[in-house]
C-alpha positions as a printed NumPy array, in Angstrom:
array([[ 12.108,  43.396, -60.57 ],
       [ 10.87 ,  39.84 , -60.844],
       [ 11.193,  39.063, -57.217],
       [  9.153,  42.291, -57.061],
       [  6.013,  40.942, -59.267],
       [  3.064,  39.883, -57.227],
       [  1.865,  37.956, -59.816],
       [  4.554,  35.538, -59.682],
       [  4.286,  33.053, -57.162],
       [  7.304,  30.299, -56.119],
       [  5.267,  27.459, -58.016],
       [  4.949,  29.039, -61.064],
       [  8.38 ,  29.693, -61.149],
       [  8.948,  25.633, -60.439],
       [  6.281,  24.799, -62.571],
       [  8.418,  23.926, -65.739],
       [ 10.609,  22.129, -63.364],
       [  8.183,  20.061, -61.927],
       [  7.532,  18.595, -65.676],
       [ 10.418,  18.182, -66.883],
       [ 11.073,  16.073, -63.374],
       [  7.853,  13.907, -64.122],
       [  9.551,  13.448, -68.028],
       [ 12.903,  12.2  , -66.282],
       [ 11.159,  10.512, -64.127],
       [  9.189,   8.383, -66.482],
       [ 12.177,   7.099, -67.792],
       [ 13.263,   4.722, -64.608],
       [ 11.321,   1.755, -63.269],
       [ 11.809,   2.924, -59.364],
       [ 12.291,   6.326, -58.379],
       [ 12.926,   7.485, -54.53 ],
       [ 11.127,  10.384, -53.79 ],
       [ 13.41 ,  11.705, -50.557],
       [ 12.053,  14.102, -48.115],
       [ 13.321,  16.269, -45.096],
       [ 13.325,  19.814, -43.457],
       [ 16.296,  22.106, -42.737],
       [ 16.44 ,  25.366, -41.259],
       [ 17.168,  28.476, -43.505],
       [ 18.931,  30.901, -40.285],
       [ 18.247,  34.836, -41.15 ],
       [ 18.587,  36.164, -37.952],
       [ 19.813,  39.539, -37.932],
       [ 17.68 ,  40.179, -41.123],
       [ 14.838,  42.767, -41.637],
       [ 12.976,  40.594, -43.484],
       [  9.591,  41.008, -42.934],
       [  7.401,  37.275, -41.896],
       [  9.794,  35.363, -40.354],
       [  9.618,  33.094, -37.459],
       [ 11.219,  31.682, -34.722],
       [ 13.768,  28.52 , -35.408],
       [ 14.634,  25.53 , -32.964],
       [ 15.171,  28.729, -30.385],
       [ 12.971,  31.223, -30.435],
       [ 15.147,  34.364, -30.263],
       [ 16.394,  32.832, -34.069],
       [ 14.68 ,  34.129, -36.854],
       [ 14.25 ,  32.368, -40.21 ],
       [ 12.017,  29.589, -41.994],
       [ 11.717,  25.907, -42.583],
       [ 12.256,  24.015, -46.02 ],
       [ 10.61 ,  20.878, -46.77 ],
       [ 11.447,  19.219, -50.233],
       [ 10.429,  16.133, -51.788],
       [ 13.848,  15.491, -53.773],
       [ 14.099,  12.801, -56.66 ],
       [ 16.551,  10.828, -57.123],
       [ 17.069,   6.914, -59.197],
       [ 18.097,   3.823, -56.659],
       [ 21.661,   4.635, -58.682],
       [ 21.919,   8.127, -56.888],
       [ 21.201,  10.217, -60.364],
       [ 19.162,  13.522, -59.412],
       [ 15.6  ,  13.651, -61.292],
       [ 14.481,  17.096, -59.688],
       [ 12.546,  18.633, -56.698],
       [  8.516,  17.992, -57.051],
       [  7.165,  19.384, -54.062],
       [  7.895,  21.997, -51.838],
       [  6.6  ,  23.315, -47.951],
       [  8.54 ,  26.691, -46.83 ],
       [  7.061,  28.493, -43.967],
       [  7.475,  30.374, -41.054],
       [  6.311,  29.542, -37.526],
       [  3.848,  31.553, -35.345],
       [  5.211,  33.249, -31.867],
       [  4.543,  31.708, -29.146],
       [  4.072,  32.995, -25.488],
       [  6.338,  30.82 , -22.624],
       [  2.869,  28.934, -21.396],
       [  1.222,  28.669, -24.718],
       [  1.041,  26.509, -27.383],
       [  1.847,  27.927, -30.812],
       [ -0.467,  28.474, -33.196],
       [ -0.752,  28.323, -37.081],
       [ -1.15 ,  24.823, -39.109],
       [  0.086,  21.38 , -38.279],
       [  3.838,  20.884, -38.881],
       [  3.327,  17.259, -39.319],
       [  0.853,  17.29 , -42.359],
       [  3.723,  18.089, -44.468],
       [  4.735,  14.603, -44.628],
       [  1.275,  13.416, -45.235],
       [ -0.267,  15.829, -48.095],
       [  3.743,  15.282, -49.833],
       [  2.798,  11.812, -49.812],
       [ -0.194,  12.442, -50.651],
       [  1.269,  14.818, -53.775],
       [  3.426,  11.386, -54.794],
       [  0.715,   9.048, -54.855],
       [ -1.14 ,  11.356, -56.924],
       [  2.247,  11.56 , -59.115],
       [  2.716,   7.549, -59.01 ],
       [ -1.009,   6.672, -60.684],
       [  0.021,   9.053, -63.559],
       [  3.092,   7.185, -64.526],
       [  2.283,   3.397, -63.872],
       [  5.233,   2.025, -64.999],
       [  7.366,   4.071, -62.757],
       [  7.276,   2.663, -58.761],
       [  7.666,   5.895, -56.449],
       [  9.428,   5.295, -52.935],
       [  8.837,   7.699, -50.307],
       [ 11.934,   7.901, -48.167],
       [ 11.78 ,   9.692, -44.969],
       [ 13.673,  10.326, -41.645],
       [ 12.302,   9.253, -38.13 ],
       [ 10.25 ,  12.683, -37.998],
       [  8.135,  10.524, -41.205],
       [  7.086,   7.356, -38.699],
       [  3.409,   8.376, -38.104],
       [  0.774,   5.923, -38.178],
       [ -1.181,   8.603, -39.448],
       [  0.801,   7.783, -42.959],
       [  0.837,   4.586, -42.921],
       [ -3.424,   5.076, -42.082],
       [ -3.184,   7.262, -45.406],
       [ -0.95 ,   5.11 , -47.502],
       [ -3.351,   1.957, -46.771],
       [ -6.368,   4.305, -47.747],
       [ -4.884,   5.507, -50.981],
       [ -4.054,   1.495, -51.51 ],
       [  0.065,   2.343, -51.732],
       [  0.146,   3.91 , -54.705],
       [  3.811,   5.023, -53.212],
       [  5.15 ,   2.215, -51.651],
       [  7.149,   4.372, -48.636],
       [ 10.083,   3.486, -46.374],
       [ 10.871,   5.312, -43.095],
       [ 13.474,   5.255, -39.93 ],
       [ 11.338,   3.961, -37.067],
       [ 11.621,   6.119, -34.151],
       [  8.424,   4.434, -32.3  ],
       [  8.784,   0.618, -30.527],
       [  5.292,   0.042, -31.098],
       [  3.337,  -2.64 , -29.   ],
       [  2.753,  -5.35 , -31.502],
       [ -0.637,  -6.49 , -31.034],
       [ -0.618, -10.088, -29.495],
       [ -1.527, -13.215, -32.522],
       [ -1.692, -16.786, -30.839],
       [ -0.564, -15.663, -27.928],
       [  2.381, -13.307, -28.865],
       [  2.685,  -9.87 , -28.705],
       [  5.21 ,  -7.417, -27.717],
       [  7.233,  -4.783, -28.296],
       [  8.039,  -4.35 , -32.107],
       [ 11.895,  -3.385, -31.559],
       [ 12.569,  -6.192, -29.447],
       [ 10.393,  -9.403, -31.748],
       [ 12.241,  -8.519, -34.57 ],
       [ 15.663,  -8.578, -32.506],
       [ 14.758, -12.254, -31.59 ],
       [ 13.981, -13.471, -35.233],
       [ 16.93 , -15.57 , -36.893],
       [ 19.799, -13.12 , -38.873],
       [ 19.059, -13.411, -42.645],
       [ 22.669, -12.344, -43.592],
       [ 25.173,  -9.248, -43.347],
       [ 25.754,  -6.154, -45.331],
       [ 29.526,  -4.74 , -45.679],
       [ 29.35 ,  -0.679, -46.809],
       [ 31.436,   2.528, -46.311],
       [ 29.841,   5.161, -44.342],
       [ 30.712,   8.687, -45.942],
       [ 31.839,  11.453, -43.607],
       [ 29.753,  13.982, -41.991],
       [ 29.114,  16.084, -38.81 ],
       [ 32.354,  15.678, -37.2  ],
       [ 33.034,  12.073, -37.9  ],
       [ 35.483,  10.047, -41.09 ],
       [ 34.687,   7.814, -43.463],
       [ 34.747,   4.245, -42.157],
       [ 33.741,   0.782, -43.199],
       [ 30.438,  -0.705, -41.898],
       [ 29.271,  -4.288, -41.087],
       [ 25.744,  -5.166, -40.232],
       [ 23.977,  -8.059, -39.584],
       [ 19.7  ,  -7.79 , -40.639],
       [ 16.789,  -9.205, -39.329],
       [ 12.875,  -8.686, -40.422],
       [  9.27 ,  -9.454, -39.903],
       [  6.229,  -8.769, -41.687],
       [  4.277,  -7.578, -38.475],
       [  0.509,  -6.082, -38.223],
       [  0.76 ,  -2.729, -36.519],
       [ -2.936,  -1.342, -34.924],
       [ -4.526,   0.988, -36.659],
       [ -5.611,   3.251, -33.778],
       [ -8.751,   3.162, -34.658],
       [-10.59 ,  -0.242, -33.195],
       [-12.298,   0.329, -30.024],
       [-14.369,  -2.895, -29.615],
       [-12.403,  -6.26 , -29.828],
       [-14.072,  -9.444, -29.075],
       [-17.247,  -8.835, -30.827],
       [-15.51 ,  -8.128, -34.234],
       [-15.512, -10.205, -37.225],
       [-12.295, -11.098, -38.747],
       [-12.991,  -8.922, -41.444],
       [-13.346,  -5.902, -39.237],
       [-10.161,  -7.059, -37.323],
       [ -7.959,  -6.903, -40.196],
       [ -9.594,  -3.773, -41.091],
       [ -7.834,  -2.323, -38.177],
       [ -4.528,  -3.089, -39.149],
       [ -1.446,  -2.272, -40.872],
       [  1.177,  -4.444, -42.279],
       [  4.634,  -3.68 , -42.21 ],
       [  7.935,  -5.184, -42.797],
       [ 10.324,  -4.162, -39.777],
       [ 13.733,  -4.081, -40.907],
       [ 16.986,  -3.437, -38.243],
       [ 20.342,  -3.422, -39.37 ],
       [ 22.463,  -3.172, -36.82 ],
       [ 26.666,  -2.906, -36.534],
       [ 28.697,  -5.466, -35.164],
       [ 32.492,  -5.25 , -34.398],
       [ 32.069,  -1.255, -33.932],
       [ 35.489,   0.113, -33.836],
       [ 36.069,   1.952, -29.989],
       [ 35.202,   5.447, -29.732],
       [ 32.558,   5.076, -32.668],
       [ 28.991,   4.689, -32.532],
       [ 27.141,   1.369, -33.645],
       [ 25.182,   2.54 , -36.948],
       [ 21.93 ,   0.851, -36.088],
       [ 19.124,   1.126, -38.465],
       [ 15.364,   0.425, -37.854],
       [ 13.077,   0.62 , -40.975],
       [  9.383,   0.582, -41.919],
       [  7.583,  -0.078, -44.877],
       [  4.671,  -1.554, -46.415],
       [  7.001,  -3.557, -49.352],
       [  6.969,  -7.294, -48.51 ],
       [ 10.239,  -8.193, -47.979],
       [ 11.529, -11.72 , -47.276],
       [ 15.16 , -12.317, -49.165],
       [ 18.695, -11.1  , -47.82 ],
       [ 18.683,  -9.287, -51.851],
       [ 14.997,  -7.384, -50.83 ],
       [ 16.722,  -6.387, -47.491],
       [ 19.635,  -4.654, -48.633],
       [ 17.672,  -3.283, -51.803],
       [ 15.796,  -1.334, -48.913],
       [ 18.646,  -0.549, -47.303],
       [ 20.571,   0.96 , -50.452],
       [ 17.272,   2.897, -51.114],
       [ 17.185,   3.723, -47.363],
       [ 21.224,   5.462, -47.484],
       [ 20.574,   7.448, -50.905],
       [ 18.975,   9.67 , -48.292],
       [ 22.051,  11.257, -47.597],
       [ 21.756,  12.72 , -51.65 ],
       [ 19.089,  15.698, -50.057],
       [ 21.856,  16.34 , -47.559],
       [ 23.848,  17.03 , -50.187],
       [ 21.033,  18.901, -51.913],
       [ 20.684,  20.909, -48.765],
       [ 24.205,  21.41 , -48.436],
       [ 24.632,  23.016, -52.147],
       [ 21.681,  25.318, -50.856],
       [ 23.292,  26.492, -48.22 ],
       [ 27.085,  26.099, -48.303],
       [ 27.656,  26.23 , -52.069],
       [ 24.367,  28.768, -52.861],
       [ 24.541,  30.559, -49.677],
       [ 20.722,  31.058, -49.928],
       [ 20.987,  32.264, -46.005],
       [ 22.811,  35.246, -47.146],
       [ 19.842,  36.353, -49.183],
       [ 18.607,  40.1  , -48.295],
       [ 14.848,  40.183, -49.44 ],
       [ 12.455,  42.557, -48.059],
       [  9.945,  39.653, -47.339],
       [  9.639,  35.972, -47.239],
       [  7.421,  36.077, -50.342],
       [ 10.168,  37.353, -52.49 ],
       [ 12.426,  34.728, -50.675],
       [ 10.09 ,  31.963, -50.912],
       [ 10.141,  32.824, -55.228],
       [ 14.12 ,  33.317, -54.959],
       [ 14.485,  29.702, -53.192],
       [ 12.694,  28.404, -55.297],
       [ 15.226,  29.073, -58.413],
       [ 17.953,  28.416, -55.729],
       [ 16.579,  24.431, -55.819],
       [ 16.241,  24.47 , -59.743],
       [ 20.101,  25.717, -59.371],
       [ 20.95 ,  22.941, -56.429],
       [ 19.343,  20.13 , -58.557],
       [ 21.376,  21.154, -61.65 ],
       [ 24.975,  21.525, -59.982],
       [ 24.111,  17.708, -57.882],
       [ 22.886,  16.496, -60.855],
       [ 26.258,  17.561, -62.939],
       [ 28.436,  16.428, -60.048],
       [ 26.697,  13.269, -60.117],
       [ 27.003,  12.7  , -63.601],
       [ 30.072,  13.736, -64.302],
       [ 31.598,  10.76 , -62.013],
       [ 29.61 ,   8.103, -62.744],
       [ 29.184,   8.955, -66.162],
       [ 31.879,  10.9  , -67.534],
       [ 32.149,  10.305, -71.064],
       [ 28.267,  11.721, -71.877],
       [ 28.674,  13.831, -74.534],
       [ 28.292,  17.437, -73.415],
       [ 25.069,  18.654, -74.967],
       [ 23.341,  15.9  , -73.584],
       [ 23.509,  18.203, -70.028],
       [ 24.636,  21.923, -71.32 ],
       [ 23.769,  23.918, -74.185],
       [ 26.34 ,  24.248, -77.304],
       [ 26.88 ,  27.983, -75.766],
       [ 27.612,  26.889, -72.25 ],
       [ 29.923,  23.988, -73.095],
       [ 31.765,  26.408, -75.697],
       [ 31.959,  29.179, -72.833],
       [ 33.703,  26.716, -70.593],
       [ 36.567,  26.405, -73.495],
       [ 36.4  ,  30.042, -74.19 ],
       [ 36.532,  31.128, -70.72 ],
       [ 39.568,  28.773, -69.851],
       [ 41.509,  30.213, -73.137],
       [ 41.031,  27.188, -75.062],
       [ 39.521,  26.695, -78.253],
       [ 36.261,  25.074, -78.304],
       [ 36.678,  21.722, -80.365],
       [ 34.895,  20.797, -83.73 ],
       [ 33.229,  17.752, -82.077],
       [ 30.987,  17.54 , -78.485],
       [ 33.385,  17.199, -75.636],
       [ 32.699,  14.732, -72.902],
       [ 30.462,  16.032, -70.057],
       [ 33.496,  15.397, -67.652],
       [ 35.548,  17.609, -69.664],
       [ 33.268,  20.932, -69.475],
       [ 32.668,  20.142, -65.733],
       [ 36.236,  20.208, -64.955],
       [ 36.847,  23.157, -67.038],
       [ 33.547,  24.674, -65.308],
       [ 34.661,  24.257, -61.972],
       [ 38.543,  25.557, -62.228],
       [ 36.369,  28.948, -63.231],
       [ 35.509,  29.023, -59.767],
       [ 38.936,  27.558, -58.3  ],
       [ 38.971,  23.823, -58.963],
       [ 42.647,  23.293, -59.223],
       [ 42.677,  20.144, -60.968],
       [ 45.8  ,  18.343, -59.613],
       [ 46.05 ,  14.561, -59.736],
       [ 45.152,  13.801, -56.419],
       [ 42.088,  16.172, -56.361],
       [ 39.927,  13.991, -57.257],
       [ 36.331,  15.149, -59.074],
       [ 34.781,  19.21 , -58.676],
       [ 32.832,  19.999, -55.876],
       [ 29.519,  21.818, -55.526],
       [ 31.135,  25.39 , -54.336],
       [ 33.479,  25.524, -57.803],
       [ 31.021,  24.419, -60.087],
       [ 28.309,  26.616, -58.916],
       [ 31.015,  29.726, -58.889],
       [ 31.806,  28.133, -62.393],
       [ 28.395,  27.713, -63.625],
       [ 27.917,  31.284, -62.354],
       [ 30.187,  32.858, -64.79 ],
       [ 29.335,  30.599, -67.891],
       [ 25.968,  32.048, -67.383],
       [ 26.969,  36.132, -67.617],
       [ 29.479,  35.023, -70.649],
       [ 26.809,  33.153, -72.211],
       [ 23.654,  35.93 , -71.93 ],
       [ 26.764,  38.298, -73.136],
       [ 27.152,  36.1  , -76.048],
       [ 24.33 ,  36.058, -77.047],
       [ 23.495,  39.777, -76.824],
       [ 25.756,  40.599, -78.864],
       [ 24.911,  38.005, -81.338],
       [ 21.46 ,  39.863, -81.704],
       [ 23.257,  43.139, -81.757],
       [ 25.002,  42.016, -85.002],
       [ 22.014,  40.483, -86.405],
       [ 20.517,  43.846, -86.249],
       [ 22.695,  45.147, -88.074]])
């Protein structure tokens, strides 16, 4: 029935989200606001609004999140949301319906607007190689960076010639003098293991054109800089790549002034806790299974994805949490109910005193098949979500019949 209502739209059911995100994240000194789209597949589905995916005999929508997360990896919440459908398009025509692209611009445009209401707090957008528009950049200078951003560069721009110089962007920074190495382990994903990574980095602060100048030798300096961006380029790039492995090679953008080997693989670091919306979209999808939904329209799905990301934030957040920080006590992230439930549930007696948050994760997650075993290392998203799943029907029963003996 509340999928059903009309009157509820997906934002109102994120709304108290959305502030208790901009409470967390008033607490840290640098947040990075991470974006990127995935595919939610329905093909098959009667559903009635969807749209045509990367083929267009697929059916199913897009998903475009603006995730939260602290340079340390802890999740803060999800502040903005796109989720659409695509227009149909004939072989020879071009399809219709709004700009796919703006997305990145109004959600930067959203965390700019969120970055002037909590001064202290510096927001970082983060963003794939779909993100390196100059359009952006155009509307990050106009809105004087109130989000500093960082993006993969997909575009070897033609840097526009100073003294004499000029060039392609890639290939100037390439040249420059190697500032120092980074040493990191890349996790696994897509087909390939875990391995160790060494780069060595280079940057430049470069000026990028604008687009926008037209006349050149008649304009005043003023107007000249006017037309123009600056940038730091930043490329990582792999040396002593073991065979049969491709070189990780990373080329980054932003307008943060960066000069120091320590500034370089700050951005860097920010850069990788990308990978944290991969995992968000992975809970979605794998752990959540939000593609086996069966709704009789995308508005009712749009309003059940939206408590699907609530639910995704909370089980990456606990995950999170519970390894880095395992000896929070509990009822700093559950309720006295859910944390007693997870003793309960396991046929243990809940203690006198708050457990550790570690312990009621564990306990959570063997509800939904976490075995626990020495070398098992720390719960997964799957169990603690089939965990967390069950604490909640134990818990509502709980306290049903709590008010059923109140009432005497």
């Amino acid at each position: 029935r509340f999928l059903d209502n009309e009157e509820v739209n997906w934002d109102d059911v994120m709304a108290a989200h959305w502030q208790a995100s901009h409470q967390r994240m008033a607490q840290h000194g640098v947040v990075l606001c991470i974006q990127d789209t995935t595919e939610l597949d329905y093909n098959g589905q009667q559903m009635e609004g969807l749209g045509p995916l990367s083929y267009e005999a697929q059916r199913g929508m897009y998903l475009h999140p603006t995730y939260v997360v602290t340079p340390e990896r802890e999740p803060l919440g999800v502040i903005n949301a796109w989720m659409w459908a695509r227009e149909f398009k004939d072989a020879d025509e071009p399809r219709g319906g709004p700009l796919e692209s703006r997305r990145w611009i109004e959600s930067y445009e959203i965390i700019a607007e969120q970055a002037r209401k909590l001064p202290d707090t510096r927001h970082i957008f983060v963003g794939d190689r779909e993100s390196d528009m100059l359009a952006l950049m155009v509307r990050a200078k106009e809105l004087n960076h109130a989000a500093d951003y960082l993006v993969r560069c997909q575009h070897n721009r033609v840097v526009p010639k100073v003294d004499g110089l000029g060039g392609k962007l890639w290939d100037g920074v390439m040249q420059s003098e190697c500032i120092g190495g980074l040493v990191f382990e890349l996790p696994p994903g897509r087909g390939r293991k875990p391995r160790m990574v060494r780069q060595e980095i280079r940057m430049q602060r470069v000026s990028l054109s604008d687009g926008k100048r037209t006349k050149k030798s008649q304009e005043s300096q003023e107007d000249q800089d006017k037309g123009q961006i600056e940038v730091t380029c930043l490329i990582a790039s792999e040396i002593d790549t073991p065979a049969g492995c491709e070189p990780v090679v990373w080329r980054l953008l932003t307008n943060r002034d960066a000069t120091t080997l320590e500034q370089a693989c700050e951005l860097i670091d920010w850069y990788r806790a990308r990978w944290e919306i991969e995992m968000f979209f992975s809970v979605l999808k794998v752990g959540l299974q939000v593609e086996k939904l069966q709704l009789g329209d995308t508005r009712k799905l749009q309003t059940a994805l939206a408590l699907y990301m609530i639910i995704a934030w909370r089980i990456n957040r606990l995950m999170r949490l519970g390894r880095t920080l395992p000896d929070l006590p509990a009822d700093l992230l559950f309720e006295a109910d859910e944390w007693r439930a997870a003793f309960i549930l396991n046929k243990n007696p809940p203690p006198k005193a708050v457990p550790t948050a570690n312990t009621v994760i564990r306990l959570i997650a063997k509800l939904g098949g976490f075995l626990g075993r020495k070398g098992d290392g720390e719960p997964g998203a799957k169990t603690l979500w089939l965990g967390m799943r069950d604490i909640a029907v134990f818990v509502q029963g709980m306290r049903y019949a709590r008010e059923l003996e109140l009432a005497g």
